[in-house]
Each structure stands twice: as C-alpha cells, then as structure tokens.
Amino acid sequence: VDVDNAPDRLRGMPSWLFGQLSIKARRTTDEVMDGHGLHRSQYGLLASLAQFGPSSQTELGARSGLDRSDVVRWVDELAARGLVVRDRDPDDRRRNVISLSASGRRLLVRLDAELAAAQERLLAPLTAREREQLIRLLRRALGSG
Amino acid sequence: VDVDNAPDRLRGMPSWLFGQLSIKARRTTDEVMDGHGLHRSQYGLLASLAQFGPSSQTELGARSGLDRSDVVRWVDELAARGLVVRDRDPDDRRRNVISLSASGRRLLVRLDAELAAAQERLLAPLTAREREQLIRLLRRALGSG
DNA sequence: CATATCTCAGTAGGACTGAGATTG
DNA sequence: CCAATCTCAGTCGTACTGAGATAT
C-alpha cells in the first residue's frame, strides 16, 4: 500500500494501520524464518521457553499468543527437529513439559540477531527514539499495565 | 493475549505487537461492520470514493490496500445493495467507474461515528495525546513521507 | 461428576495467484 | 503484438471451534 494515497479516514484509523502493518511485518519476518525452515510462531515458543524455562503447552500458548491447537502443531515440529523436548509432567500427567534443547538455545541466539535486523528494516522510516516510543505505545495499547 | 506475561523478546518486537494488535483490531471493527451486514474492507472502499470521487477498481484497490480480486467481490456486494454504482468508463471501456450513491454516502457517515467509537475502545489504555502520537508513528512506519 | 490438558479434524475467512476475456 | 483492466476459480496459510481421550 501507499499510505500517502489512502483516504484520510483510513490513514487516521488505528485498526486499518495495524492491519496493513501486520501484513508488512509478516512478510519481513517470514523471510528470516523461512531461511531456517521455521514458522514465525515457533520463535515465540523458543523465546518463551528460554525466558521461563520448561512449560506446559497451555502456558506456552498463553504467553506467546497462540491457540492451543497451533501450539500442538508447532511443538510437534520443533520436537521432531530436536530443538525442544516433550515429556509428560510426572506431577500432573495431563500435562506435557516442553523444554529447550541445547541446539534450540543456540538457534534462538541466531534468530535473535536476524530478527532484530528484520525489525530495523520494518521500521526503517523511524529514528531509534521513535522506535522505542512506538514499542512503548504498542505495548500499552495491547493492555500492559 | 496478556502482554505482561509474554517473553521480553516478543514484548519488544514490533512485528509481534503488530500481529497481536491487528487481531484485536479486527475483532473490534468487525463488531461494528457486522451490525450493518458489511465487511471491514467495504468501509475503505466507501471512504475512498467519498474523498476522491468516482474511481476505477484498480484505483480503489491501490488506495485502500485491497487486492484487485477482493475489490471485485466487495464492490459486487456494495452495488447489489445500492450503496455504490458500477458503470463502464466511456473513455476507456476496460475500466469500471464506481461511484458512491446517496445512500452509500449516508451510510458512511453512520459508520464513521461507530468506527470512531470502536477505535476508542481499541485504544482505551492510551490518552488522547498518546493516540495521536501512535497514529503518527504508525503512518510513518507504513511509509508516509 | 466436573474440570483441565492435550490432540485432531475441520471451518470460515484472508491475502494472494494464474489465466481468460476485453479493450486500448 | 503488447499492456492494462476486470473477473473468476482456486491456493495456501490463519485464527479459531468442537469433540474426544486422558488425567485430576
């Protein structure tokens, strides 16, 4: 889209801007993740495990904004590639305990760098100061207290 | 999602924030549009016609961020409901000329009010000043010069 | 019995593509 | 002959639902 040619009603409408930006953002990050044969959502799973340690799939979904059903799918794939390990929780055998493997942790570090570069491309028109401001506002809008 | 429980890597990643916010935004605006039996995208078409006058479908798509193929679909429906009129362009008979009808213009005014209220719900955590700041940053990020 | 977790099959809607018809 | 516009059929990926299996 060329936002300069969009009608004022859309150019000033947050919901429309979010939609257009999420399309652009998805394209940018998919370039990176495709290069590793991974899905965007899987980065969120690895990130969650790295920060909070071994977790159930419900926890993973809640933290990274994924549906329970999609968590199953993406964890399946991560486990098949040895990036995470899936075990039954001995204390509550309804649950799985998903843990990051050493190679998962190594991959995460590489993804961090590549995704950071992708974010810079995505926000190229903004200064460093504006990017921080934007992130703060987005986070508050999403409901951070 | 509860952004406060999300891993820091996601909480600070614009592409993830855009994705989550676009989901929330879609839900908010769909409530309004569903009430009129319309689709989100159709508001963009009406808005474009109101501001720029009668247009070809290619123009409409470029201005409101819709694919040519989806423009066909949504204009079909708007025309069937008498909210726009579709004519062949006499100066270039490959083109259609889409124009806003009187009832389309009246509907647009009602949608404006309801969607403005929806935007306020969407950005409830932010002050008026922050909302303006956010809109400015989003627009620049999308590529406005 | 009621609830929680995981899994699987499937749905509805979204962004996008390819190809054909028509016109310039 | 090539390019632009519109249309249609269809593809692939997304957010989400319902229901079943297992366990608390």
PDB file of C-alpha atoms in Angstrom, chain A residues 14-96:
ATOM      1  CA  PRO A  14      -5.518   2.678  14.012  1.00  0.00           C
ATOM      2  CA  SER A  15      -7.306  -0.565  13.146  1.00  0.00           C
ATOM      3  CA  TRP A  16      -6.513  -0.118   9.463  1.00  0.00           C
ATOM      4  CA  LEU A  17      -2.916   0.867  10.154  1.00  0.00           C
ATOM      5  CA  PHE A  18      -2.457  -2.180  12.379  1.00  0.00           C
ATOM      6  CA  GLY A  19      -3.795  -4.401   9.636  1.00  0.00           C
ATOM      7  CA  GLN A  20      -1.542  -3.007   6.937  1.00  0.00           C
ATOM      8  CA  LEU A  21       1.482  -3.066   9.189  1.00  0.00           C
ATOM      9  CA  SER A  22       0.884  -6.617  10.271  1.00  0.00           C
ATOM     10  CA  ILE A  23       0.888  -7.702   6.625  1.00  0.00           C
ATOM     11  CA  LYS A  24       4.157  -5.889   6.051  1.00  0.00           C
ATOM     12  CA  ALA A  25       5.595  -7.260   9.285  1.00  0.00           C
ATOM     13  CA  ARG A  26       4.631 -10.802   8.419  1.00  0.00           C
ATOM     14  CA  ARG A  27       6.383 -10.598   5.079  1.00  0.00           C
ATOM     15  CA  THR A  28       9.515  -9.221   6.702  1.00  0.00           C
ATOM     16  CA  THR A  29       9.797 -11.818   9.440  1.00  0.00           C
ATOM     17  CA  ASP A  30       8.805 -14.730   7.200  1.00  0.00           C
ATOM     18  CA  GLU A  31      11.859 -14.060   5.069  1.00  0.00           C
ATOM     19  CA  VAL A  32      14.020 -14.720   8.096  1.00  0.00           C
ATOM     20  CA  MET A  33      12.134 -17.712   9.451  1.00  0.00           C
ATOM     21  CA  ASP A  34      11.771 -19.376   6.062  1.00  0.00           C
ATOM     22  CA  GLY A  35      15.549 -19.341   5.831  1.00  0.00           C
ATOM     23  CA  HIS A  36      15.620 -21.684   8.812  1.00  0.00           C
ATOM     24  CA  GLY A  37      12.641 -23.765   7.776  1.00  0.00           C
ATOM     25  CA  LEU A  38      10.716 -22.434  10.741  1.00  0.00           C
ATOM     26  CA  HIS A  39       7.468 -20.633  11.305  1.00  0.00           C
ATOM     27  CA  ARG A  40       7.114 -17.232  12.862  1.00  0.00           C
ATOM     28  CA  SER A  41       5.164 -18.655  15.770  1.00  0.00           C
ATOM     29  CA  GLN A  42       7.952 -21.054  16.637  1.00  0.00           C
ATOM     30  CA  TYR A  43      10.239 -18.196  17.534  1.00  0.00           C
ATOM     31  CA  GLY A  44       7.715 -17.190  20.175  1.00  0.00           C
ATOM     32  CA  LEU A  45       7.740 -20.685  21.615  1.00  0.00           C
ATOM     33  CA  LEU A  46      11.531 -20.787  21.827  1.00  0.00           C
ATOM     34  CA  ALA A  47      11.596 -17.302  23.340  1.00  0.00           C
ATOM     35  CA  SER A  48       9.066 -18.283  25.965  1.00  0.00           C
ATOM     36  CA  LEU A  49      10.985 -21.418  26.924  1.00  0.00           C
ATOM     37  CA  ALA A  50      14.273 -19.537  27.118  1.00  0.00           C
ATOM     38  CA  GLN A  51      12.882 -16.961  29.494  1.00  0.00           C
ATOM     39  CA  PHE A  52      10.559 -19.020  31.694  1.00  0.00           C
ATOM     40  CA  GLY A  53      12.040 -22.494  31.492  1.00  0.00           C
ATOM     41  CA  PRO A  54      10.193 -25.768  30.908  1.00  0.00           C
ATOM     42  CA  SER A  55       6.469 -25.159  30.465  1.00  0.00           C
ATOM     43  CA  SER A  56       3.201 -26.830  29.642  1.00  0.00           C
ATOM     44  CA  GLN A  57       1.675 -26.242  26.244  1.00  0.00           C
ATOM     45  CA  THR A  58      -1.125 -24.200  27.763  1.00  0.00           C
ATOM     46  CA  GLU A  59       1.417 -21.885  29.330  1.00  0.00           C
ATOM     47  CA  LEU A  60       3.301 -21.588  26.081  1.00  0.00           C
ATOM     48  CA  GLY A  61       0.171 -20.644  24.214  1.00  0.00           C
ATOM     49  CA  ALA A  62      -0.914 -18.052  26.735  1.00  0.00           C
ATOM     50  CA  ARG A  63       2.493 -16.402  26.764  1.00  0.00           C
ATOM     51  CA  SER A  64       3.100 -16.221  23.080  1.00  0.00           C
ATOM     52  CA  GLY A  65      -0.432 -15.572  21.883  1.00  0.00           C
ATOM     53  CA  LEU A  66      -1.001 -18.914  20.192  1.00  0.00           C
ATOM     54  CA  ASP A  67      -4.066 -21.097  20.157  1.00  0.00           C
ATOM     55  CA  ARG A  68      -3.744 -24.446  21.995  1.00  0.00           C
ATOM     56  CA  SER A  69      -4.277 -26.167  18.701  1.00  0.00           C
ATOM     57  CA  ASP A  70      -1.451 -24.369  16.941  1.00  0.00           C
ATOM     58  CA  VAL A  71       0.882 -24.969  19.877  1.00  0.00           C
ATOM     59  CA  VAL A  72       0.458 -28.699  19.268  1.00  0.00           C
ATOM     60  CA  ARG A  73       1.410 -28.306  15.639  1.00  0.00           C
ATOM     61  CA  TRP A  74       4.481 -26.126  16.086  1.00  0.00           C
ATOM     62  CA  VAL A  75       5.806 -28.030  19.106  1.00  0.00           C
ATOM     63  CA  ASP A  76       5.456 -31.250  17.089  1.00  0.00           C
ATOM     64  CA  GLU A  77       7.790 -29.803  14.516  1.00  0.00           C
ATOM     65  CA  LEU A  78      10.261 -28.312  16.962  1.00  0.00           C
ATOM     66  CA  ALA A  79      10.477 -31.643  18.790  1.00  0.00           C
ATOM     67  CA  ALA A  80      10.973 -33.553  15.533  1.00  0.00           C
ATOM     68  CA  ARG A  81      13.955 -31.313  14.810  1.00  0.00           C
ATOM     69  CA  GLY A  82      15.364 -31.710  18.293  1.00  0.00           C
ATOM     70  CA  LEU A  83      15.011 -28.040  19.168  1.00  0.00           C
ATOM     71  CA  VAL A  84      12.732 -28.810  22.118  1.00  0.00           C
ATOM     72  CA  VAL A  85      11.960 -31.918  24.137  1.00  0.00           C
ATOM     73  CA  ARG A  86       8.449 -33.004  25.023  1.00  0.00           C
ATOM     74  CA  ASP A  87       7.938 -35.038  28.183  1.00  0.00           C
ATOM     75  CA  ARG A  88       4.980 -35.992  30.303  1.00  0.00           C
ATOM     76  CA  ASP A  89       4.805 -33.993  33.524  1.00  0.00           C
ATOM     77  CA  PRO A  90       5.257 -36.591  36.312  1.00  0.00           C
ATOM     78  CA  ASP A  91       3.411 -34.333  38.784  1.00  0.00           C
ATOM     79  CA  ASP A  92       0.347 -33.931  36.571  1.00  0.00           C
ATOM     80  CA  ARG A  93       0.174 -36.443  33.797  1.00  0.00           C
ATOM     81  CA  ARG A  94      -2.352 -34.447  31.789  1.00  0.00           C
ATOM     82  CA  ARG A  95       0.409 -32.012  31.020  1.00  0.00           C
ATOM     83  CA  ASN A  96       3.394 -32.066  28.735  1.00  0.00           C
TER      84      ASN A  96
END
